[in-house]
mmCIF file of C-alpha atoms in Angstrom:
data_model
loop_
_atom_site.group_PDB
_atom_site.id
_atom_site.type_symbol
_atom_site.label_atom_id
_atom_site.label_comp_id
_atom_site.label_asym_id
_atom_site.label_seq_id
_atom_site.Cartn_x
_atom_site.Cartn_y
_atom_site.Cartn_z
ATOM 1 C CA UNK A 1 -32.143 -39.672 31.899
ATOM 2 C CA UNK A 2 -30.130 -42.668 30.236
ATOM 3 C CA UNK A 3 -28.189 -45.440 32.571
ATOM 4 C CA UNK A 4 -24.961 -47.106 31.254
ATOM 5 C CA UNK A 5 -25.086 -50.795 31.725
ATOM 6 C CA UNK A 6 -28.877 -52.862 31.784
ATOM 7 C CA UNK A 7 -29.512 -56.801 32.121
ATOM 8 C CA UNK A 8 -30.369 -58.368 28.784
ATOM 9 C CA UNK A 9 -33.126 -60.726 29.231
ATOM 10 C CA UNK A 10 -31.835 -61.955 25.926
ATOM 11 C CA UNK A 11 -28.323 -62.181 25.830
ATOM 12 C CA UNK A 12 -28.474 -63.242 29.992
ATOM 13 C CA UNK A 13 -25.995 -61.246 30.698
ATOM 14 C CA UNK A 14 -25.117 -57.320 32.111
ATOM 15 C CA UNK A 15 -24.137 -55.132 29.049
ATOM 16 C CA UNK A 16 -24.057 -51.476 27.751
ATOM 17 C CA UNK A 17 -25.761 -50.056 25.047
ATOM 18 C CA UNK A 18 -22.750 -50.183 22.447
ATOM 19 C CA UNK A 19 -22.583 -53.856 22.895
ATOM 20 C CA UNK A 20 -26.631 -54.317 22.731
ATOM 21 C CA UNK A 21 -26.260 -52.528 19.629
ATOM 22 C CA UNK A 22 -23.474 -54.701 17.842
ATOM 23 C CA UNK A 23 -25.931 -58.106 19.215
ATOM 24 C CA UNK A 24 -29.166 -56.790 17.833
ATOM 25 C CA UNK A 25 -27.167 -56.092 14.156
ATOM 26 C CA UNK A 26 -25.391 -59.783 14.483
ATOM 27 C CA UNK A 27 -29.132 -61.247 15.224
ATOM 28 C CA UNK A 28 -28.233 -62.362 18.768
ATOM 29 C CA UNK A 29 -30.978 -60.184 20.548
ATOM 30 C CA UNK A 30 -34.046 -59.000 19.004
ATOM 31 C CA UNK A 31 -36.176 -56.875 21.319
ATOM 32 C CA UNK A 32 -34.930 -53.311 22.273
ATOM 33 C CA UNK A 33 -37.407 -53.704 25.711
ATOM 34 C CA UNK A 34 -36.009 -56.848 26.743
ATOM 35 C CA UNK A 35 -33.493 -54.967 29.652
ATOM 36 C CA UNK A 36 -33.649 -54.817 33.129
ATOM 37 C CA UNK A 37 -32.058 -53.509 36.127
ATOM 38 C CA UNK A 38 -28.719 -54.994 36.824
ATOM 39 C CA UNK A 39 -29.770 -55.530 40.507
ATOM 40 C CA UNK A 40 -33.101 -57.289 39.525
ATOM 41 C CA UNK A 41 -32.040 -60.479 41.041
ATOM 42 C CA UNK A 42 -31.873 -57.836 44.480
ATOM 43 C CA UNK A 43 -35.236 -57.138 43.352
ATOM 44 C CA UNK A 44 -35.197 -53.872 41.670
ATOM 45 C CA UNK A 45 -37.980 -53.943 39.254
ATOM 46 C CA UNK A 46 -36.933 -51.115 36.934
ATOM 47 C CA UNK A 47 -36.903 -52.373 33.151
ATOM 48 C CA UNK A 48 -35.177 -50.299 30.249
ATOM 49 C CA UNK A 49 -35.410 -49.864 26.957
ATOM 50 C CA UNK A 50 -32.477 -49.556 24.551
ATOM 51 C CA UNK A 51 -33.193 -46.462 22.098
ATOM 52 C CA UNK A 52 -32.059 -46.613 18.517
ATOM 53 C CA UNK A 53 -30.751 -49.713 18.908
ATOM 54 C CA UNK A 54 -32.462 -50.952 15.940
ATOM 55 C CA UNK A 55 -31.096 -47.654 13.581
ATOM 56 C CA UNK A 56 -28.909 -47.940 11.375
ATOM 57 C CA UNK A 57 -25.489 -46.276 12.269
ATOM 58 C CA UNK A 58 -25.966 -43.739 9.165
ATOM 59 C CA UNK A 59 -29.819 -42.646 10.129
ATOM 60 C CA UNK A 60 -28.502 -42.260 13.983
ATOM 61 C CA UNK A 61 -29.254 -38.803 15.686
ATOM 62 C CA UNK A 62 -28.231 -40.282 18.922
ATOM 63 C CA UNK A 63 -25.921 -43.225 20.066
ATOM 64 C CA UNK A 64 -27.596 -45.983 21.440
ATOM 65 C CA UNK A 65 -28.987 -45.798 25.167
ATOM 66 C CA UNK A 66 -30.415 -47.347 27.560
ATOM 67 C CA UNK A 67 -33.664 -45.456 29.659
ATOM 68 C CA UNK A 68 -36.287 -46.284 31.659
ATOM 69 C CA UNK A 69 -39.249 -47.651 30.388
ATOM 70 C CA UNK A 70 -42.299 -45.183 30.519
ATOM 71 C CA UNK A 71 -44.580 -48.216 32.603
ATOM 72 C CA UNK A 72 -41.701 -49.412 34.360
ATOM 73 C CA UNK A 73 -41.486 -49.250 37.963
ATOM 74 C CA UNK A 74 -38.949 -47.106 39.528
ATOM 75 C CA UNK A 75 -35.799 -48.435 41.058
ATOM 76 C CA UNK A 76 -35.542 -50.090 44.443
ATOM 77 C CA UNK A 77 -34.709 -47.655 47.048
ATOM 78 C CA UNK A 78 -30.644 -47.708 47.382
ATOM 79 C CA UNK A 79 -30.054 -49.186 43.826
ATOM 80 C CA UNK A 80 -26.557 -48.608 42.738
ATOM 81 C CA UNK A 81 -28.125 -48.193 39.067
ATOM 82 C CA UNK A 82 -30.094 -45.271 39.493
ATOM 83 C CA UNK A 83 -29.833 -43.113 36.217
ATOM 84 C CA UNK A 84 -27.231 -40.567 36.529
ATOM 85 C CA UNK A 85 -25.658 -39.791 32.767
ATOM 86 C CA UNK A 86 -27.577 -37.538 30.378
ATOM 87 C CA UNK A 87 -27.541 -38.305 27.095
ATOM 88 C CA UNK A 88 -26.031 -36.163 24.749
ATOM 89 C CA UNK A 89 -25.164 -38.077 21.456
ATOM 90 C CA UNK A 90 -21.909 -39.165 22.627
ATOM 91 C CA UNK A 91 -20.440 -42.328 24.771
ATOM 92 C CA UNK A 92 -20.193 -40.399 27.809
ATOM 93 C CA UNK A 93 -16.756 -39.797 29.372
ATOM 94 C CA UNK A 94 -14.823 -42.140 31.035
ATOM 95 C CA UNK A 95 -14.669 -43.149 34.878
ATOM 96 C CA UNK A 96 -12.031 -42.634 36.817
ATOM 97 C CA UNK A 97 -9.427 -45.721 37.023
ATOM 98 C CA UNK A 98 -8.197 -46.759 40.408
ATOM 99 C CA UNK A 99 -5.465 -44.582 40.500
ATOM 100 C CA UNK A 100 -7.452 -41.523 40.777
ATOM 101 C CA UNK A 101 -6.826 -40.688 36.370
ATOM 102 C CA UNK A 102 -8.883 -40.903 33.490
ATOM 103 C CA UNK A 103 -8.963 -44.678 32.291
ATOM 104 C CA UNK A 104 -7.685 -44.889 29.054
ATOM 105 C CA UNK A 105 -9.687 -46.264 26.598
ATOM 106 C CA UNK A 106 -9.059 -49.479 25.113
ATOM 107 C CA UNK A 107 -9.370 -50.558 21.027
ATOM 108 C CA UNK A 108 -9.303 -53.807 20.717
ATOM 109 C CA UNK A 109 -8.230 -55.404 17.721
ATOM 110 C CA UNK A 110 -10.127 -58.828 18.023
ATOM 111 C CA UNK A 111 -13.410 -60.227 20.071
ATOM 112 C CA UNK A 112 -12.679 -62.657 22.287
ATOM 113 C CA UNK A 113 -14.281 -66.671 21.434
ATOM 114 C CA UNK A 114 -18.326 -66.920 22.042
ATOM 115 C CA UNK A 115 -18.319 -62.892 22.175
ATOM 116 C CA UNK A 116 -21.842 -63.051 20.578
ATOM 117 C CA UNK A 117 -22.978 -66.283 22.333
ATOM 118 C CA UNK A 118 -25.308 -66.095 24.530
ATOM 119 C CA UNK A 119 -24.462 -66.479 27.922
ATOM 120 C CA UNK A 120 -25.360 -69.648 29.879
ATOM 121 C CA UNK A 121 -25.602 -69.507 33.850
ATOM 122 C CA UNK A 122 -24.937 -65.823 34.107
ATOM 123 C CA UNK A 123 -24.523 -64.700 38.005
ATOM 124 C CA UNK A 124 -25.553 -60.982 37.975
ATOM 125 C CA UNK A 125 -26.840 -60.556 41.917
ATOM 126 C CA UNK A 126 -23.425 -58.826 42.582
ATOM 127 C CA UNK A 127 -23.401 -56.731 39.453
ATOM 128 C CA UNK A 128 -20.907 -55.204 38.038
ATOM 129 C CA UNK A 129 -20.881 -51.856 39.860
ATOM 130 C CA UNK A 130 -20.073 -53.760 43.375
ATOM 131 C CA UNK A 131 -16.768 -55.097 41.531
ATOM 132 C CA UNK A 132 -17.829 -58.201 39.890
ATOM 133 C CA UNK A 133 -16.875 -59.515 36.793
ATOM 134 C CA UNK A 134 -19.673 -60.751 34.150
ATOM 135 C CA UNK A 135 -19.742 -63.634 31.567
ATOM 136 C CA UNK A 136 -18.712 -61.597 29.037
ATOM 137 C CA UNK A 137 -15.195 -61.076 30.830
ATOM 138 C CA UNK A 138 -15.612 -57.519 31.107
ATOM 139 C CA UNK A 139 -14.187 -56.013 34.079
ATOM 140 C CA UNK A 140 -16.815 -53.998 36.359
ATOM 141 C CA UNK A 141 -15.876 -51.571 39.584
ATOM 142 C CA UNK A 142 -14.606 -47.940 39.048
ATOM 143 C CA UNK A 143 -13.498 -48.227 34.918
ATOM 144 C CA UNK A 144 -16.137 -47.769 32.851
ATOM 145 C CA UNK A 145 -16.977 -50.390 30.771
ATOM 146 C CA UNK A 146 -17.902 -47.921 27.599
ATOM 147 C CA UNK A 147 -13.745 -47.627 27.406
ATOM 148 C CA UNK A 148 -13.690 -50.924 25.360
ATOM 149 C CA UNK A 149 -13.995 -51.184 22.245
ATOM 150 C CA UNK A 150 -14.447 -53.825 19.533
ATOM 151 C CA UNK A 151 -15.378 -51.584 16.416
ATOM 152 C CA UNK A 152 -14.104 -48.679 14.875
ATOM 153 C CA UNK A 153 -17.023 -47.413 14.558
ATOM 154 C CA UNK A 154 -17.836 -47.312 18.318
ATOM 155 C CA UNK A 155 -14.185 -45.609 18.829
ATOM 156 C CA UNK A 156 -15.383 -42.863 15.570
ATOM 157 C CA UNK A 157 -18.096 -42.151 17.678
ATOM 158 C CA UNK A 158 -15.700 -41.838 21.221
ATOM 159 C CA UNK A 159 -13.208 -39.794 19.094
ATOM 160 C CA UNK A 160 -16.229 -37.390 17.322
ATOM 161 C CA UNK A 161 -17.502 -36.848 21.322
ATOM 162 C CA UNK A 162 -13.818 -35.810 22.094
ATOM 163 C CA UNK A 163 -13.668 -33.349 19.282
ATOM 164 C CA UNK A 164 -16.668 -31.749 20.194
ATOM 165 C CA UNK A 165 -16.081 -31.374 23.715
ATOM 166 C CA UNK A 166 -12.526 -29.919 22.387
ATOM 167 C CA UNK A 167 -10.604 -32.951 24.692
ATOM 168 C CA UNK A 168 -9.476 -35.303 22.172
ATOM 169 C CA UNK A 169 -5.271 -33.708 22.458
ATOM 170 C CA UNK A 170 -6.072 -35.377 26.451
ATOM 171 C CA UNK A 171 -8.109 -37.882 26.310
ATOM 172 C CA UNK A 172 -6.305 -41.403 25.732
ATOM 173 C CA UNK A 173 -6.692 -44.196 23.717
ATOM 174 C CA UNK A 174 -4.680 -47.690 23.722
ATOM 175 C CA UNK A 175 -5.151 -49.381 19.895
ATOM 176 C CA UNK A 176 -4.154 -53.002 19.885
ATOM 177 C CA UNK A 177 -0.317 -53.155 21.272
ATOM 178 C CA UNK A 178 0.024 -49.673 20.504
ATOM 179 C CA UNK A 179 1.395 -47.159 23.139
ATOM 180 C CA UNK A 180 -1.438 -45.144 24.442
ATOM 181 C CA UNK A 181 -1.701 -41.713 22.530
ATOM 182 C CA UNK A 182 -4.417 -39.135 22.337
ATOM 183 C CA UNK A 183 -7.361 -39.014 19.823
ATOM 184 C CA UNK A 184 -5.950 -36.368 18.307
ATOM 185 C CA UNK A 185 -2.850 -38.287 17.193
ATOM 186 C CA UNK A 186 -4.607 -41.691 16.472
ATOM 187 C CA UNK A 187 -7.046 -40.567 13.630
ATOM 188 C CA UNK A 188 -4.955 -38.990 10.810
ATOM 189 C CA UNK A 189 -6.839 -37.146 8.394
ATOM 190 C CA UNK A 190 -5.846 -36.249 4.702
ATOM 191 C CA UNK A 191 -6.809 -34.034 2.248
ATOM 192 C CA UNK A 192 -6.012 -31.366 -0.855
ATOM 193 C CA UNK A 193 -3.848 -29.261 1.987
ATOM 194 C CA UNK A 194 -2.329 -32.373 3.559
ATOM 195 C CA UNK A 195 -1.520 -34.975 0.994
ATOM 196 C CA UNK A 196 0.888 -36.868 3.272
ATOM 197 C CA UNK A 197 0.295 -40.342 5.250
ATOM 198 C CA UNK A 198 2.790 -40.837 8.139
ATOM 199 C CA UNK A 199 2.627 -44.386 7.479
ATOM 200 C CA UNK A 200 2.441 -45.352 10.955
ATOM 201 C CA UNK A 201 -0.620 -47.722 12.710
ATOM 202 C CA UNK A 202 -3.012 -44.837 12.603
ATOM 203 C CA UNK A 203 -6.888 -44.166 11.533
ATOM 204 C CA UNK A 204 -6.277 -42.780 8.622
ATOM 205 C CA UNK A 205 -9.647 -41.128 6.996
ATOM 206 C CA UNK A 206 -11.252 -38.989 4.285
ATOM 207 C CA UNK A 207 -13.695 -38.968 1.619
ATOM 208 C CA UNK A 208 -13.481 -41.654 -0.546
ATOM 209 C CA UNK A 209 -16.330 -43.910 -2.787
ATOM 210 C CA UNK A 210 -17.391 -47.196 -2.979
ATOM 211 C CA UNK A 211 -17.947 -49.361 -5.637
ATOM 212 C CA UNK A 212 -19.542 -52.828 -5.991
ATOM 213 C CA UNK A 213 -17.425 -55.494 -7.760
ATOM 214 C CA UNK A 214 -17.846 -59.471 -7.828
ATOM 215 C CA UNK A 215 -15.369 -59.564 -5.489
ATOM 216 C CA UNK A 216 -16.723 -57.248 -2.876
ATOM 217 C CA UNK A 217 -16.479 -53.223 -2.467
ATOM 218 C CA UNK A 218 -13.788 -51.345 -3.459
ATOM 219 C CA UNK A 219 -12.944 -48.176 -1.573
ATOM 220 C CA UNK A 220 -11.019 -45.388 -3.212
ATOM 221 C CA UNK A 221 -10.042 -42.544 -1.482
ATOM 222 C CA UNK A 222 -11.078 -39.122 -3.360
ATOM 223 C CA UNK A 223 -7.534 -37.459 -3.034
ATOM 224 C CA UNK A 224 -4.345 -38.544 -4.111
ATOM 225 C CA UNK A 225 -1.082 -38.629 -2.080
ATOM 226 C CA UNK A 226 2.301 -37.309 -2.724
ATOM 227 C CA UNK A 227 4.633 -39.188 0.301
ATOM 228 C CA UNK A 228 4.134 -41.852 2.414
ATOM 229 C CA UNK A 229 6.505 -42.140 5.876
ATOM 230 C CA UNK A 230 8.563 -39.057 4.935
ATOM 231 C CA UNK A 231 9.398 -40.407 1.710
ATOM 232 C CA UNK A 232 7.860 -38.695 -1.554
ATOM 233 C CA UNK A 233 6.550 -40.963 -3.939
ATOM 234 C CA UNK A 234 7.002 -41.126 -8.205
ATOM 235 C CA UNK A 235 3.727 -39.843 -8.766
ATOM 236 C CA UNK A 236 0.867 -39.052 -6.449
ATOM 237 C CA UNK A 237 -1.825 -42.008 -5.568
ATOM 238 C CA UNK A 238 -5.254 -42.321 -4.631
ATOM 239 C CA UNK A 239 -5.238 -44.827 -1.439
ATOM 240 C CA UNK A 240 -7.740 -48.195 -1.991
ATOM 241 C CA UNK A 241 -9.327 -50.727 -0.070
ATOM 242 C CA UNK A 242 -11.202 -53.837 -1.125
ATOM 243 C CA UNK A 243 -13.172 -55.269 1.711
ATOM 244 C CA UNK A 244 -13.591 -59.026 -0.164
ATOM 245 C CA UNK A 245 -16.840 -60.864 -0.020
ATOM 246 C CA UNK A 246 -15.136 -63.485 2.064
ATOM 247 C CA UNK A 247 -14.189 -60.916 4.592
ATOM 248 C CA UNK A 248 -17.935 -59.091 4.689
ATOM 249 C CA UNK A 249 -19.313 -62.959 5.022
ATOM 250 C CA UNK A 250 -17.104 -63.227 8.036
ATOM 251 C CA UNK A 251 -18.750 -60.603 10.001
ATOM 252 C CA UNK A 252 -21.428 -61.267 12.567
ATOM 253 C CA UNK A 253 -22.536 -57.655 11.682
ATOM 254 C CA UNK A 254 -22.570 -58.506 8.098
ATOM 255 C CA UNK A 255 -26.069 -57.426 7.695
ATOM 256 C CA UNK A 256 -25.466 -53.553 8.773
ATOM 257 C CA UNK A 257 -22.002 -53.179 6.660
ATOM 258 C CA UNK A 258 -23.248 -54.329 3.478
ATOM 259 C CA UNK A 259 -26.449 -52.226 3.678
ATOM 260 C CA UNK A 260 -23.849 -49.473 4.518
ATOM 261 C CA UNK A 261 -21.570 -50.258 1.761
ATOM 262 C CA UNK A 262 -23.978 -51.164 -0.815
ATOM 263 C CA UNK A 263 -26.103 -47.932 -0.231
ATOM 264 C CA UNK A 264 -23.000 -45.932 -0.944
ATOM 265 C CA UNK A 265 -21.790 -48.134 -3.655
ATOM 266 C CA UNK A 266 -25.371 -47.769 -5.284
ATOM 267 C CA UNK A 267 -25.452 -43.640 -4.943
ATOM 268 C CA UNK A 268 -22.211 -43.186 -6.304
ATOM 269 C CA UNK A 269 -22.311 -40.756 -3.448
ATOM 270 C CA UNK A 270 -18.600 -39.420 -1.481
ATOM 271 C CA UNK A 271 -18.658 -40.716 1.498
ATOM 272 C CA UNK A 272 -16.356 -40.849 4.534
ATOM 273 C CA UNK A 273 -14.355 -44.270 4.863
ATOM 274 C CA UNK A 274 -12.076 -44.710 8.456
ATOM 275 C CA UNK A 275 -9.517 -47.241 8.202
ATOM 276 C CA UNK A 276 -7.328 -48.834 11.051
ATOM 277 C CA UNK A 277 -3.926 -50.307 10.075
ATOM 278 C CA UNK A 278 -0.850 -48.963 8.147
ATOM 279 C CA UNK A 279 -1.073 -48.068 4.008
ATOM 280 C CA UNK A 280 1.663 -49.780 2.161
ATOM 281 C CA UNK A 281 2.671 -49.856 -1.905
ATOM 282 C CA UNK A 282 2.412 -52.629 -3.906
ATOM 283 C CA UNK A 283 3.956 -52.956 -7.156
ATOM 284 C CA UNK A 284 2.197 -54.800 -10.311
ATOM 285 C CA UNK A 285 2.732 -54.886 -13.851
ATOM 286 C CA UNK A 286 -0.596 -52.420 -14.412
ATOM 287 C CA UNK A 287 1.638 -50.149 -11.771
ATOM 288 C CA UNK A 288 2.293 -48.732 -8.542
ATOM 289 C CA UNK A 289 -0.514 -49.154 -6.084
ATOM 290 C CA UNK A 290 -0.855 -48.163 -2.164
ATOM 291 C CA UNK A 291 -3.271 -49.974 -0.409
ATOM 292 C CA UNK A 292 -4.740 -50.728 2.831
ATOM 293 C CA UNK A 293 -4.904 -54.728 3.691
ATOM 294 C CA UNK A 294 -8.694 -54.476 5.665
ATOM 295 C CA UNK A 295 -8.659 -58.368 7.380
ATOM 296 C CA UNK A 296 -11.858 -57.639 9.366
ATOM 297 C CA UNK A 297 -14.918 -55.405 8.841
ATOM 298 C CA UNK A 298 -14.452 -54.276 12.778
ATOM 299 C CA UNK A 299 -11.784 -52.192 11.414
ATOM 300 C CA UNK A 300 -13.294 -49.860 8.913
ATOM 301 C CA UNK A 301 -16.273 -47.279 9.243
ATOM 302 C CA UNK A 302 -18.041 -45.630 6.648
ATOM 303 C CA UNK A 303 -20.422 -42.201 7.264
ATOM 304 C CA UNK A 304 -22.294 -39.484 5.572
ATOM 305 C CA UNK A 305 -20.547 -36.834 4.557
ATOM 306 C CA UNK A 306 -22.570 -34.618 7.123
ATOM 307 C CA UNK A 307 -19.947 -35.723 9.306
ATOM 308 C CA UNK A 308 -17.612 -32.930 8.788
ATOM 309 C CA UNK A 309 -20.493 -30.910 10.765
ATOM 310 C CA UNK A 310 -20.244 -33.389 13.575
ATOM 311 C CA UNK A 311 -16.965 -33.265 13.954
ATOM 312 C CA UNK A 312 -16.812 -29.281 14.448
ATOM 313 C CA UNK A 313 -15.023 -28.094 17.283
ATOM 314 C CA UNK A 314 -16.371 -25.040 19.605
ATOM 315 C CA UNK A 315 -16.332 -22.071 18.862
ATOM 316 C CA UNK A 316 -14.044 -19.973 20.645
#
């Protein structure tokens, strides 16, 4: 049985398991049995562990969780954290909001100052599930804090669960200042059958591959387009991306993308590159370009190709 949120002993402050994994990549926590109880300060002894939190997001069977430890003691009798959530490779679905509907869930677009500082002074005796709020700003009570995200890899992962579970035309997302909209319409997908970007804020993804330059990576997307927003362009183009050393440097989770990027880069392998933001042409003397500006490593993810299985929906 998993639990969503666990003290890090670490970090010194209430967190769950997506955000334990983004601090152990960024080198701000380093042991994945360093958790407790939120209510140990009530004196609930139970400790966790966080699985997988030290795999790397290609090699991952299952998300990150966190479960009890097999020497721990067992919760306090009337802890509010008692495991209840099963773990079944996904983030779980969302709490009900205080209006009685399915919390939307939340992309955000940047971190907030000292997001991977650790936290000084942290009050956690009246936790987050009694309706406090934590250090990290995070608001506790009825909405689930797994509805926030900071990566688009963590919202891949919301949005594969969503497929899967055949919900992602109702389940709702709200990216940046966007209006909310399902899954289903926030991650646009082209290919050989649908050459055509709508040209709107969108996750636009497919198979692309990587290559290493002295600048950085270059992405380039395996299949060309023929019209962008409606309009059909001279010839078709193969989207790019250059993620630019000074952008990869800039990410506490540098560590985990360049492994990512150079492993692909290396292989020559396809892969499957995610992109948030809006593709747009640029014009050069060597030609006609289009091109996706990527400011921040947050907003790109890059998988196996094995996740075309993952992303299956059920059978009828």
């Amino acid at each position: 049985m998993a639990t969503e949120l666990a003290f890090s002993t670490e970090f010194n402050d209430t967190i769950n398991a997506e955000r334990a994994y983004e601090l152990y990549w960024a080198d701000v926590i380093t042991d994945k049995r360093a958790f407790l109880c939120p209510e140990h300060e009530n004196g609930c002894p139970a400790k966790y562990t966080c699985a997988n939190m030290d795999t790397e997001q290609l090699q991952l069977k299952q998300v990150p969780h966190f479960r009890n430890q097999h020497d721990s003691e067992p919760h306090m009798d009337g802890c509010d954290h008692v495991p209840q959530l099963e773990v079944r490779g996904g983030s779980g679905d969302s709490r009900p909001s205080d209006v009685g509907q399915p919390a939307p869930d939340r992309f955000l677009l940047a971190r907030p100052a000292g997001h991977f500082d650790v936290r000084q002074g942290t009050t956690t005796g009246a936790g987050p599930g009694a309706g406090g709020r934590s250090s990290s700003g995070e608001s506790g009570g009825t909405r689930s804090r797994r509805t926030q995200f900071y990566s688009l890899a963590a919202l891949v992962s919301r949005w594969l669960k969503a497929r899967r579970d055949d919900v992602d035309d109702t389940m709702i997302v709200s990216a940046g200042t966007q209006e909310p909209m399902s899954y289903r319409e926030l991650f646009e997908n082209f290919f050989k059958k649908r050459p055509h970007l709508s040209g709107s804020t969108r996750v636009y993804w497919s198979t692309a591959r990587i290559r290493k330059t002295d600048d950085g990576f270059r992405i380039t997307f395996c299949e060309p387009v023929v019209s962008l927003a409606g309009e059909t362009l001279a010839e078709p183009l193969r989207p790019t991306a250059m993620i630019w050393n000074s952008v990869l440097a800039a990410s506490e989770m540098k560590s985990l993308h360049a492994r990512r990027l150079l492993r692909f880069a290396e292989s020559k392998a396809r892969c499957v590159v995610f992109l948030y933001g809006v593709p747009a042409l640029q014009e050069k003397q060597s030609g006609t370009y289009l091109n996706f500006d990527v400011k921040s490593l947050d907003l790109v993810d890059v998988q196996d190709t094995d996740i075309f299985e993952r992303l299956r929906r059920p059978q009828e």
